[in-house]
Amino acid sequence: MQNRVFTQELVNQVVDELKITNLEKATIGEVLLLASRLEQITGIPFIRMDQGVPGLKPCRIGIDAEKKALDSGIASMYPAAEGIPVLKNEAARFVKAFLDVDISPVSCVPVTGSVAGSFGSFIACNQRDLQKDTVLFIDPGFPIQKSQLKVLGIKYEEFDVYKYRGAPLKEKLEEFLEKGNISAIVYSNPNNPAWICLTEDELKIIGQLATRYDAIVMEDLAYFGMDFRTDFGKPFQPPYVPTVARYTDNYILMLSSSKIFSYAGQRAAVVCVSDKLFGRKFEALAQRYSGAGIFGPTFIGAILYMITSGITHSTQYGYAAMLKAASDGELNFVEEASEYARRAHRMKQSFSKYGFNVVYDKDIDRDISDGFFFTIGYKDMTCAELMRELLYYGISSIALSTTGSEQQGIRACCSRMSAELYDVLDERLKAFSLDH
């Protein structure tokens, strides 16, 4: 392996130093630390494909609105647990503008990032019915959500959707749902890490089964509108972003500001609970919290507030301003985020040239969109082997096995790529190819 950028001895030394017990199963955070430490020791930059952080400038509209809010003195006041009215109103309007789904502002709940939103949602979904104690993941998915369930002590089931696209999805879902113990169904769309996008027919299957078996669908829309094969950037006119909310009243949508507005540092998101679910009474919740047992108020007051005590006051004004600008047609967040598609396309060209393949390459009969993430495999290498080998060539990623995938390969994020790194990536993939 004469063309390696980093020696196996150096990588092993840093792995030991950072107390990473199993590199093949390393978390995103562990890979991040490893790459950063190797850069620090050697001065050699990594091609960073590990952490999904925004690679664009934050939305100025949000920054200016936050500054104005802070100047008004709101920093001295606690925000209401249910969120400020202007954000709730703009969230409901945004959902109508880009999803064509009607929802009341009261059912739109600001949270400290979608991670806090999913954490609270898992609790509420699992406590509402004592017979439903298990969460079902349509994988691959965001590893943090399963880590949350480990913290909470909640059981989960999972399956890789790779072989179950289209009509076969129905039979596979029913294998789990007919047991009667599934409290929630979780997926991201577009998908982290595979960037596959569930179709309207697939979302209809999920929605109808969720209603039939009384499971709540937690739809993670972190990459809202970022299926760049279709222009979803025009408010209040089709095409609208696909969503399960058209097919069931058992839904919770998670809308994050992190990627679509490059606003990750402010931890701003909104959880949109269907109006019917928001107002539904559950006896198990009433008994546990000594209240009326209504899902929405319990979710806000008895659960979310205990986790974060509300979302930062000024951040809510920033998020509201960005949502308003998007719904008014003054901010085309889809067009701005399309830079990620250009980066992914260029990176895929390099990988393809040196014998790599896209693992999740189709949405049934369509090539997947270029976007924030993509998946890469190489010959007969396992996930762990490929992730480790790429580290020696100064390319960091995460193994697909950590995302619930049964396919062999790695997740690549394009957000931290820049023009001057494309040639570096090409050189390192060429070196990898020569050695393998």
GROMACS .gro file of C-alpha atoms in nm:
model
  436
    1MET     CA    1   0.000   0.000   0.000
    2GLN     CA    2   0.273   0.238  -0.105
    3ASN     CA    3   0.041   0.523  -0.207
    4ARG     CA    4  -0.125   0.578   0.132
    5VAL     CA    5  -0.139   0.932   0.269
    6PHE     CA    6  -0.143   0.815   0.632
    7THR     CA    7   0.032   0.500   0.755
    8GLN     CA    8  -0.157   0.225   0.929
    9GLU     CA    9   0.069   0.275   1.232
   10LEU     CA   10  -0.025   0.643   1.261
   11VAL     CA   11  -0.397   0.576   1.224
   12ASN     CA   12  -0.378   0.300   1.487
   13GLN     CA   13  -0.185   0.531   1.717
   14VAL     CA   14  -0.453   0.798   1.698
   15VAL     CA   15  -0.732   0.541   1.736
   16ASP     CA   16  -0.568   0.426   2.061
   17GLU     CA   17  -0.513   0.784   2.174
   18LEU     CA   18  -0.882   0.870   2.124
   19LYS     CA   19  -0.993   0.545   2.293
   20ILE     CA   20  -1.199   0.437   1.991
   21THR     CA   21  -1.279   0.078   2.081
   22ASN     CA   22  -1.394  -0.038   1.737
   23LEU     CA   23  -1.302   0.171   1.433
   24GLU     CA   24  -1.524  -0.038   1.206
   25LYS     CA   25  -1.829   0.064   1.414
   26ALA     CA   26  -1.712   0.418   1.486
   27THR     CA   27  -1.978   0.683   1.533
   28ILE     CA   28  -1.989   1.002   1.328
   29GLY     CA   29  -1.837   1.186   1.623
   30GLU     CA   30  -1.551   0.939   1.658
   31VAL     CA   31  -1.464   0.957   1.287
   32LEU     CA   32  -1.479   1.334   1.309
   33LEU     CA   33  -1.234   1.339   1.599
   34LEU     CA   34  -1.001   1.092   1.427
   35ALA     CA   35  -0.982   1.291   1.104
   36SER     CA   36  -0.932   1.617   1.294
   37ARG     CA   37  -0.653   1.470   1.503
   38LEU     CA   38  -0.471   1.328   1.199
   39GLU     CA   39  -0.495   1.669   1.031
   40GLN     CA   40  -0.357   1.833   1.344
   41ILE     CA   41  -0.062   1.596   1.373
   42THR     CA   42   0.040   1.598   1.006
   43GLY     CA   43  -0.091   1.925   0.865
   44ILE     CA   44  -0.239   1.723   0.576
   45PRO     CA   45  -0.605   1.812   0.509
   46PHE     CA   46  -0.870   1.540   0.491
   47ILE     CA   47  -1.146   1.510   0.237
   48ARG     CA   48  -1.421   1.540   0.497
   49MET     CA   49  -1.722   1.327   0.407
   50ASP     CA   50  -1.808   1.229   0.763
   51GLN     CA   51  -2.032   1.486   0.933
   52GLY     CA   52  -2.341   1.628   0.766
   53VAL     CA   53  -2.288   1.994   0.847
   54PRO     CA   54  -2.405   2.281   0.623
   55GLY     CA   55  -2.146   2.396   0.372
   56LEU     CA   56  -2.318   2.720   0.274
   57LYS     CA   57  -2.343   3.057   0.445
   58PRO     CA   58  -2.627   3.096   0.698
   59CYS     CA   59  -2.939   3.274   0.579
   60ARG     CA   60  -2.897   3.648   0.635
   61ILE     CA   61  -3.271   3.698   0.681
   62GLY     CA   62  -3.264   3.486   0.997
   63ILE     CA   63  -2.955   3.657   1.136
   64ASP     CA   64  -3.103   4.004   1.090
   65ALA     CA   65  -3.435   3.902   1.247
   66GLU     CA   66  -3.254   3.754   1.548
   67LYS     CA   67  -3.052   4.071   1.597
   68LYS     CA   68  -3.367   4.282   1.584
   69ALA     CA   69  -3.537   4.054   1.836
   70LEU     CA   70  -3.241   4.072   2.074
   71ASP     CA   71  -3.231   4.450   2.046
   72SER     CA   72  -3.597   4.458   2.149
   73GLY     CA   73  -3.507   4.304   2.486
   74ILE     CA   74  -3.658   3.958   2.452
   75ALA     CA   75  -3.342   3.795   2.593
   76SER     CA   76  -3.473   3.873   2.943
   77MET     CA   77  -3.799   3.686   2.886
   78TYR     CA   78  -3.864   3.312   2.888
   79PRO     CA   79  -4.020   3.194   2.562
   80ALA     CA   80  -4.359   3.027   2.587
   81ALA     CA   81  -4.335   2.649   2.603
   82GLU     CA   82  -4.555   2.612   2.295
   83GLY     CA   83  -4.347   2.861   2.094
   84ILE     CA   84  -4.402   3.221   1.989
   85PRO     CA   85  -4.716   3.292   1.778
   86VAL     CA   86  -4.529   3.435   1.479
   87LEU     CA   87  -4.322   3.118   1.435
   88LYS     CA   88  -4.619   2.888   1.482
   89ASN     CA   89  -4.816   3.087   1.224
   90GLU     CA   90  -4.533   3.092   0.972
   91ALA     CA   91  -4.467   2.719   1.019
   92ALA     CA   92  -4.830   2.637   0.941
   93ARG     CA   93  -4.818   2.868   0.639
   94PHE     CA   94  -4.492   2.708   0.516
   95VAL     CA   95  -4.647   2.361   0.538
   96LYS     CA   96  -4.939   2.482   0.327
   97ALA     CA   97  -4.709   2.662   0.081
   98PHE     CA   98  -4.473   2.373   0.009
   99LEU     CA   99  -4.663   2.058   0.112
  100ASP     CA  100  -5.018   2.172   0.038
  101VAL     CA  101  -5.120   2.032   0.376
  102ASP     CA  102  -5.353   2.219   0.612
  103ILE     CA  103  -5.241   2.234   0.973
  104SER     CA  104  -5.326   2.471   1.258
  105PRO     CA  105  -5.057   2.696   1.406
  106VAL     CA  106  -5.134   2.548   1.748
  107SER     CA  107  -5.015   2.207   1.622
  108CYS     CA  108  -4.677   2.348   1.509
  109VAL     CA  109  -4.435   2.326   1.800
  110PRO     CA  110  -4.087   2.487   1.790
  111VAL     CA  111  -3.812   2.264   1.926
  112THR     CA  112  -3.437   2.292   1.987
  113GLY     CA  113  -3.346   2.117   1.664
  114SER     CA  114  -3.508   1.807   1.520
  115VAL     CA  115  -3.297   1.592   1.752
  116ALA     CA  116  -3.490   1.735   2.047
  117GLY     CA  117  -3.809   1.699   1.846
  118SER     CA  118  -3.754   1.330   1.779
  119PHE     CA  119  -3.647   1.267   2.140
  120GLY     CA  120  -3.972   1.413   2.272
  121SER     CA  121  -4.178   1.246   2.000
  122PHE     CA  122  -4.038   0.903   2.083
  123ILE     CA  123  -4.146   0.950   2.444
  124ALA     CA  124  -4.497   1.066   2.358
  125CYS     CA  125  -4.555   0.801   2.093
  126ASN     CA  126  -4.436   0.518   2.316
  127GLN     CA  127  -4.624   0.626   2.630
  128ARG     CA  128  -4.963   0.686   2.466
  129ASP     CA  129  -5.055   0.315   2.454
  130LEU     CA  130  -4.906   0.057   2.689
  131GLN     CA  131  -4.940  -0.214   2.424
  132LYS     CA  132  -4.730  -0.018   2.173
  133ASP     CA  133  -4.376  -0.019   2.308
  134THR     CA  134  -4.159  -0.054   1.995
  135VAL     CA  135  -4.042   0.190   1.726
  136LEU     CA  136  -3.998   0.076   1.365
  137PHE     CA  137  -3.723   0.226   1.148
  138ILE     CA  138  -3.738   0.219   0.770
  139ASP     CA  139  -3.362   0.207   0.718
  140PRO     CA  140  -3.104   0.322   0.637
  141GLY     CA  141  -3.139   0.616   0.872
  142PHE     CA  142  -2.991   0.868   1.110
  143PRO     CA  143  -2.795   0.673   1.378
  144ILE     CA  144  -2.861   0.935   1.647
  145GLN     CA  145  -3.230   0.843   1.660
  146LYS     CA  146  -3.151   0.487   1.762
  147SER     CA  147  -2.906   0.620   2.019
  148GLN     CA  148  -3.193   0.824   2.161
  149LEU     CA  149  -3.398   0.509   2.205
  150LYS     CA  150  -3.108   0.345   2.387
  151VAL     CA  151  -3.103   0.640   2.628
  152LEU     CA  152  -3.479   0.611   2.675
  153GLY     CA  153  -3.481   0.233   2.706
  154ILE     CA  154  -3.729   0.199   2.418
  155LYS     CA  155  -3.723  -0.109   2.196
  156TYR     CA  156  -3.698  -0.082   1.821
  157GLU     CA  157  -3.722  -0.291   1.504
  158GLU     CA  158  -3.563  -0.207   1.170
  159PHE     CA  159  -3.534  -0.318   0.810
  160ASP     CA  160  -3.332  -0.203   0.512
  161VAL     CA  161  -3.573  -0.070   0.249
  162TYR     CA  162  -3.326  -0.150  -0.034
  163LYS     CA  163  -3.513  -0.465  -0.146
  164TYR     CA  164  -3.862  -0.341  -0.059
  165ARG     CA  165  -3.923  -0.040  -0.280
  166GLY     CA  166  -4.266   0.008  -0.433
  167ALA     CA  167  -4.540  -0.253  -0.379
  168PRO     CA  168  -4.321  -0.493  -0.170
  169LEU     CA  169  -4.303  -0.224   0.100
  170LYS     CA  170  -4.661  -0.297   0.206
  171GLU     CA  171  -4.602  -0.664   0.284
  172LYS     CA  172  -4.277  -0.588   0.465
  173LEU     CA  173  -4.435  -0.321   0.684
  174GLU     CA  174  -4.725  -0.546   0.774
  175GLU     CA  175  -4.484  -0.812   0.898
  176PHE     CA  176  -4.404  -0.571   1.181
  177LEU     CA  177  -4.730  -0.381   1.223
  178GLU     CA  178  -4.957  -0.684   1.254
  179LYS     CA  179  -4.787  -0.771   1.584
  180GLY     CA  180  -4.966  -0.471   1.736
  181ASN     CA  181  -4.666  -0.336   1.926
  182ILE     CA  182  -4.537  -0.067   1.689
  183SER     CA  183  -4.584   0.281   1.831
  184ALA     CA  184  -4.412   0.482   1.560
  185ILE     CA  185  -4.265   0.447   1.211
  186VAL     CA  186  -3.955   0.655   1.138
  187TYR     CA  187  -3.779   0.751   0.817
  188SER     CA  188  -3.615   1.051   0.651
  189ASN     CA  189  -3.716   1.178   0.307
  190PRO     CA  190  -3.487   1.253   0.124
  191ASN     CA  191  -3.301   0.983   0.304
  192ASN     CA  192  -2.998   1.023   0.526
  193PRO     CA  193  -2.765   0.849   0.428
  194ALA     CA  194  -2.882   0.700   0.097
  195TRP     CA  195  -3.054   1.004  -0.055
  196ILE     CA  196  -3.330   0.780  -0.185
  197CYS     CA  197  -3.671   0.947  -0.192
  198LEU     CA  198  -3.988   0.758  -0.111
  199THR     CA  199  -4.247   0.802  -0.383
  200GLU     CA  200  -4.606   0.918  -0.340
  201ASP     CA  201  -4.722   0.556  -0.382
  202GLU     CA  202  -4.485   0.440  -0.109
  203LEU     CA  203  -4.591   0.722   0.124
  204LYS     CA  204  -4.954   0.626   0.061
  205ILE     CA  205  -4.876   0.269   0.166
  206ILE     CA  206  -4.709   0.392   0.485
  207GLY     CA  207  -4.992   0.632   0.565
  208GLN     CA  208  -5.271   0.383   0.510
  209LEU     CA  209  -5.099   0.117   0.721
  210ALA     CA  210  -5.026   0.371   0.996
  211THR     CA  211  -5.398   0.445   1.015
  212ARG     CA  212  -5.498   0.078   1.004
  213TYR     CA  213  -5.257  -0.026   1.279
  214ASP     CA  214  -5.263   0.301   1.477
  215ALA     CA  215  -4.892   0.376   1.446
  216ILE     CA  216  -4.764   0.733   1.433
  217VAL     CA  217  -4.541   0.821   1.138
  218MET     CA  218  -4.244   1.039   1.230
  219GLU     CA  219  -4.138   1.191   0.898
  220ASP     CA  220  -3.796   1.356   0.920
  221LEU     CA  221  -3.782   1.634   0.659
  222ALA     CA  222  -3.435   1.762   0.744
  223TYR     CA  223  -3.354   1.792   0.373
  224PHE     CA  224  -3.684   1.949   0.281
  225GLY     CA  225  -3.733   2.001  -0.093
  226MET     CA  226  -3.379   1.884  -0.173
  227ASP     CA  227  -3.477   1.619  -0.427
  228PHE     CA  228  -3.334   1.835  -0.702
  229ARG     CA  229  -3.486   1.630  -0.983
  230THR     CA  230  -3.801   1.837  -0.922
  231ASP     CA  231  -3.828   2.209  -0.851
  232PHE     CA  232  -4.005   2.232  -0.516
  233GLY     CA  233  -3.902   2.594  -0.459
  234LYS     CA  234  -4.221   2.776  -0.565
  235PRO     CA  235  -4.468   2.837  -0.281
  236PHE     CA  236  -4.841   2.770  -0.311
  237GLN     CA  237  -4.813   2.597  -0.646
  238PRO     CA  238  -4.736   2.243  -0.758
  239PRO     CA  239  -4.525   2.040  -0.757
  240TYR     CA  240  -4.546   2.001  -0.380
  241VAL     CA  241  -4.297   1.813  -0.163
  242PRO     CA  242  -4.412   1.451  -0.112
  243THR     CA  243  -4.534   1.372   0.240
  244VAL     CA  244  -4.717   1.103   0.430
  245ALA     CA  245  -4.941   1.377   0.574
  246ARG     CA  246  -5.164   1.344   0.267
  247TYR     CA  247  -5.247   0.983   0.356
  248THR     CA  248  -5.295   0.965   0.732
  249ASP     CA  249  -5.382   1.176   1.036
  250ASN     CA  250  -5.124   0.981   1.240
  251TYR     CA  251  -4.821   1.193   1.158
  252ILE     CA  252  -4.550   1.409   1.310
  253LEU     CA  253  -4.342   1.612   1.062
  254MET     CA  254  -4.000   1.740   1.166
  255LEU     CA  255  -3.894   2.058   0.984
  256SER     CA  256  -3.537   2.166   1.053
  257SER     CA  257  -3.367   2.496   0.967
  258SER     CA  258  -3.021   2.337   0.968
  259LYS     CA  259  -2.981   2.238   0.603
  260ILE     CA  260  -3.244   2.430   0.406
  261PHE     CA  261  -3.141   2.762   0.563
  262SER     CA  262  -2.786   2.664   0.669
  263TYR     CA  263  -2.887   2.756   1.022
  264ALA     CA  264  -2.759   2.453   1.210
  265GLY     CA  265  -2.580   2.646   1.483
  266GLN     CA  266  -2.904   2.792   1.617
  267ARG     CA  267  -3.073   2.455   1.672
  268ALA     CA  268  -3.411   2.558   1.532
  269ALA     CA  269  -3.682   2.321   1.414
  270VAL     CA  270  -4.058   2.282   1.425
  271VAL     CA  271  -4.248   1.963   1.498
  272CYS     CA  272  -4.580   1.964   1.313
  273VAL     CA  273  -4.833   1.727   1.470
  274SER     CA  274  -5.150   1.656   1.274
  275ASP     CA  275  -5.445   1.844   1.417
  276LYS     CA  276  -5.635   1.521   1.479
  277LEU     CA  277  -5.345   1.362   1.666
  278PHE     CA  278  -5.272   1.685   1.855
  279GLY     CA  279  -5.622   1.684   2.001
  280ARG     CA  280  -5.654   1.310   2.059
  281LYS     CA  281  -5.693   1.178   2.413
  282PHE     CA  282  -5.491   0.884   2.542
  283GLU     CA  283  -5.578   0.730   2.876
  284ALA     CA  284  -5.221   0.612   2.931
  285LEU     CA  285  -5.096   0.971   2.905
  286ALA     CA  286  -5.367   1.091   3.141
  287GLN     CA  287  -5.270   0.837   3.404
  288ARG     CA  288  -4.896   0.894   3.373
  289TYR     CA  289  -4.908   1.273   3.387
  290SER     CA  290  -5.224   1.322   3.596
  291GLY     CA  291  -5.382   1.538   3.329
  292ALA     CA  292  -5.637   1.524   3.052
  293GLY     CA  293  -5.418   1.296   2.841
  294ILE     CA  294  -5.450   1.509   2.527
  295PHE     CA  295  -5.154   1.434   2.302
  296GLY     CA  296  -5.051   1.786   2.200
  297PRO     CA  297  -5.057   1.964   2.538
  298THR     CA  298  -4.895   1.662   2.704
  299PHE     CA  299  -4.625   1.653   2.439
  300ILE     CA  300  -4.547   2.022   2.495
  301GLY     CA  301  -4.593   2.072   2.866
  302ALA     CA  302  -4.511   1.737   3.021
  303ILE     CA  303  -4.239   1.616   2.783
  304LEU     CA  304  -4.070   1.875   2.560
  305TYR     CA  305  -4.053   2.138   2.832
  306MET     CA  306  -3.880   1.892   3.062
  307ILE     CA  307  -3.609   1.837   2.800
  308THR     CA  308  -3.515   2.189   2.688
  309SER     CA  309  -3.754   2.436   2.859
  310GLY     CA  310  -3.836   2.574   2.516
  311ILE     CA  311  -3.635   2.691   2.217
  312THR     CA  312  -3.413   3.001   2.241
  313HIS     CA  313  -3.633   3.310   2.215
  314SER     CA  314  -3.437   3.506   1.955
  315THR     CA  315  -3.383   3.199   1.737
  316GLN     CA  316  -3.758   3.160   1.701
  317TYR     CA  317  -3.781   3.506   1.545
  318GLY     CA  318  -3.498   3.422   1.305
  319TYR     CA  319  -3.661   3.097   1.197
  320ALA     CA  320  -4.001   3.264   1.157
  321ALA     CA  321  -3.850   3.531   0.930
  322MET     CA  322  -3.686   3.270   0.706
  323LEU     CA  323  -4.006   3.065   0.678
  324LYS     CA  324  -4.202   3.381   0.595
  325ALA     CA  325  -3.953   3.485   0.326
  326ALA     CA  326  -3.974   3.138   0.169
  327SER     CA  327  -4.356   3.135   0.172
  328ASP     CA  328  -4.364   3.489   0.034
  329GLY     CA  329  -4.148   3.376  -0.258
  330GLU     CA  330  -3.865   3.609  -0.156
  331LEU     CA  331  -3.623   3.331  -0.059
  332ASN     CA  332  -3.577   3.032  -0.288
  333PHE     CA  333  -3.410   2.797  -0.041
  334VAL     CA  334  -3.426   2.508  -0.289
  335GLU     CA  335  -3.226   2.698  -0.548
  336GLU     CA  336  -2.966   2.801  -0.291
  337ALA     CA  337  -2.928   2.446  -0.158
  338SER     CA  338  -2.887   2.307  -0.510
  339GLU     CA  339  -2.515   2.378  -0.479
  340TYR     CA  340  -2.500   2.046  -0.292
  341ALA     CA  341  -2.626   1.864  -0.602
  342ARG     CA  342  -2.346   2.013  -0.811
  343ARG     CA  343  -2.087   1.906  -0.554
  344ALA     CA  344  -2.227   1.554  -0.528
  345HIS     CA  345  -2.231   1.516  -0.907
  346ARG     CA  346  -1.866   1.619  -0.934
  347MET     CA  347  -1.761   1.387  -0.650
  348LYS     CA  348  -1.950   1.092  -0.797
  349GLN     CA  349  -1.764   1.143  -1.125
  350SER     CA  350  -1.432   1.097  -0.946
  351PHE     CA  351  -1.547   0.789  -0.755
  352SER     CA  352  -1.688   0.633  -1.072
  353LYS     CA  353  -1.366   0.697  -1.265
  354TYR     CA  354  -1.169   0.488  -1.016
  355GLY     CA  355  -1.399   0.187  -0.996
  356PHE     CA  356  -1.641   0.281  -0.717
  357ASN     CA  357  -2.016   0.238  -0.749
  358VAL     CA  358  -2.319   0.416  -0.602
  359VAL     CA  359  -2.484   0.167  -0.366
  360TYR     CA  360  -2.834   0.314  -0.334
  361ASP     CA  361  -2.861   0.426  -0.694
  362LYS     CA  362  -3.232   0.406  -0.779
  363ASP     CA  363  -3.573   0.521  -0.664
  364ILE     CA  364  -3.743   0.214  -0.806
  365ASP     CA  365  -3.691   0.298  -1.177
  366ARG     CA  366  -3.533   0.645  -1.154
  367ASP     CA  367  -3.173   0.739  -1.082
  368ILE     CA  368  -3.152   0.905  -0.742
  369SER     CA  369  -3.103   1.278  -0.719
  370ASP     CA  370  -2.764   1.431  -0.657
  371GLY     CA  371  -2.779   1.596  -0.318
  372PHE     CA  372  -2.638   1.633   0.031
  373PHE     CA  373  -2.544   1.264   0.076
  374PHE     CA  374  -2.466   0.967  -0.146
  375THR     CA  375  -2.346   0.611  -0.088
  376ILE     CA  376  -2.037   0.447  -0.232
  377GLY     CA  377  -1.916   0.087  -0.256
  378TYR     CA  378  -1.596  -0.068  -0.391
  379LYS     CA  379  -1.568  -0.419  -0.535
  380ASP     CA  380  -1.627  -0.677  -0.261
  381MET     CA  381  -1.512  -0.462   0.032
  382THR     CA  382  -1.732  -0.459   0.340
  383CYS     CA  383  -1.854  -0.135   0.497
  384ALA     CA  384  -1.589  -0.151   0.767
  385GLU     CA  385  -1.306  -0.236   0.528
  386LEU     CA  386  -1.387   0.047   0.289
  387MET     CA  387  -1.432   0.307   0.563
  388ARG     CA  388  -1.099   0.212   0.722
  389GLU     CA  389  -0.909   0.189   0.393
  390LEU     CA  390  -1.028   0.531   0.278
  391LEU     CA  391  -0.895   0.680   0.603
  392TYR     CA  392  -0.543   0.581   0.501
  393TYR     CA  393  -0.591   0.792   0.187
  394GLY     CA  394  -0.716   1.097   0.376
  395ILE     CA  395  -1.087   1.048   0.308
  396SER     CA  396  -1.325   1.027   0.604
  397SER     CA  397  -1.674   0.878   0.589
  398ILE     CA  398  -1.905   0.658   0.795
  399ALA     CA  399  -1.986   0.290   0.738
  400LEU     CA  400  -2.334   0.215   0.607
  401SER     CA  401  -2.363  -0.058   0.868
  402THR     CA  402  -2.396   0.211   1.138
  403THR     CA  403  -2.712   0.342   0.967
  404GLY     CA  404  -2.910   0.017   0.966
  405SER     CA  405  -2.817  -0.065   0.608
  406GLU     CA  406  -2.747  -0.423   0.504
  407GLN     CA  407  -2.556  -0.307   0.194
  408GLN     CA  408  -2.180  -0.279   0.176
  409GLY     CA  409  -2.036   0.069   0.144
  410ILE     CA  410  -1.996   0.410   0.305
  411ARG     CA  411  -2.195   0.731   0.337
  412ALA     CA  412  -2.041   1.035   0.172
  413CYS     CA  413  -2.143   1.391   0.251
  414CYS     CA  414  -2.059   1.661  -0.002
  415SER     CA  415  -2.123   1.966   0.216
  416ARG     CA  416  -1.760   2.033   0.307
  417MET     CA  417  -1.621   1.999  -0.043
  418SER     CA  418  -1.480   2.304  -0.217
  419ALA     CA  419  -1.342   2.374  -0.562
  420GLU     CA  420  -0.979   2.339  -0.460
  421LEU     CA  421  -1.040   1.992  -0.314
  422TYR     CA  422  -1.177   1.819  -0.624
  423ASP     CA  423  -0.829   1.758  -0.765
  424VAL     CA  424  -0.713   1.638  -0.422
  425LEU     CA  425  -1.003   1.391  -0.408
  426ASP     CA  426  -0.917   1.272  -0.758
  427GLU     CA  427  -0.551   1.216  -0.666
  428ARG     CA  428  -0.638   1.023  -0.352
  429LEU     CA  429  -0.892   0.801  -0.524
  430LYS     CA  430  -0.635   0.731  -0.794
  431ALA     CA  431  -0.383   0.631  -0.526
  432PHE     CA  432  -0.646   0.411  -0.361
  433SER     CA  433  -0.719   0.247  -0.696
  434LEU     CA  434  -0.351   0.179  -0.765
  435ASP     CA  435  -0.317   0.004  -0.429
  436HIS     CA  436  -0.634  -0.201  -0.465
   0.00000   0.00000   0.00000
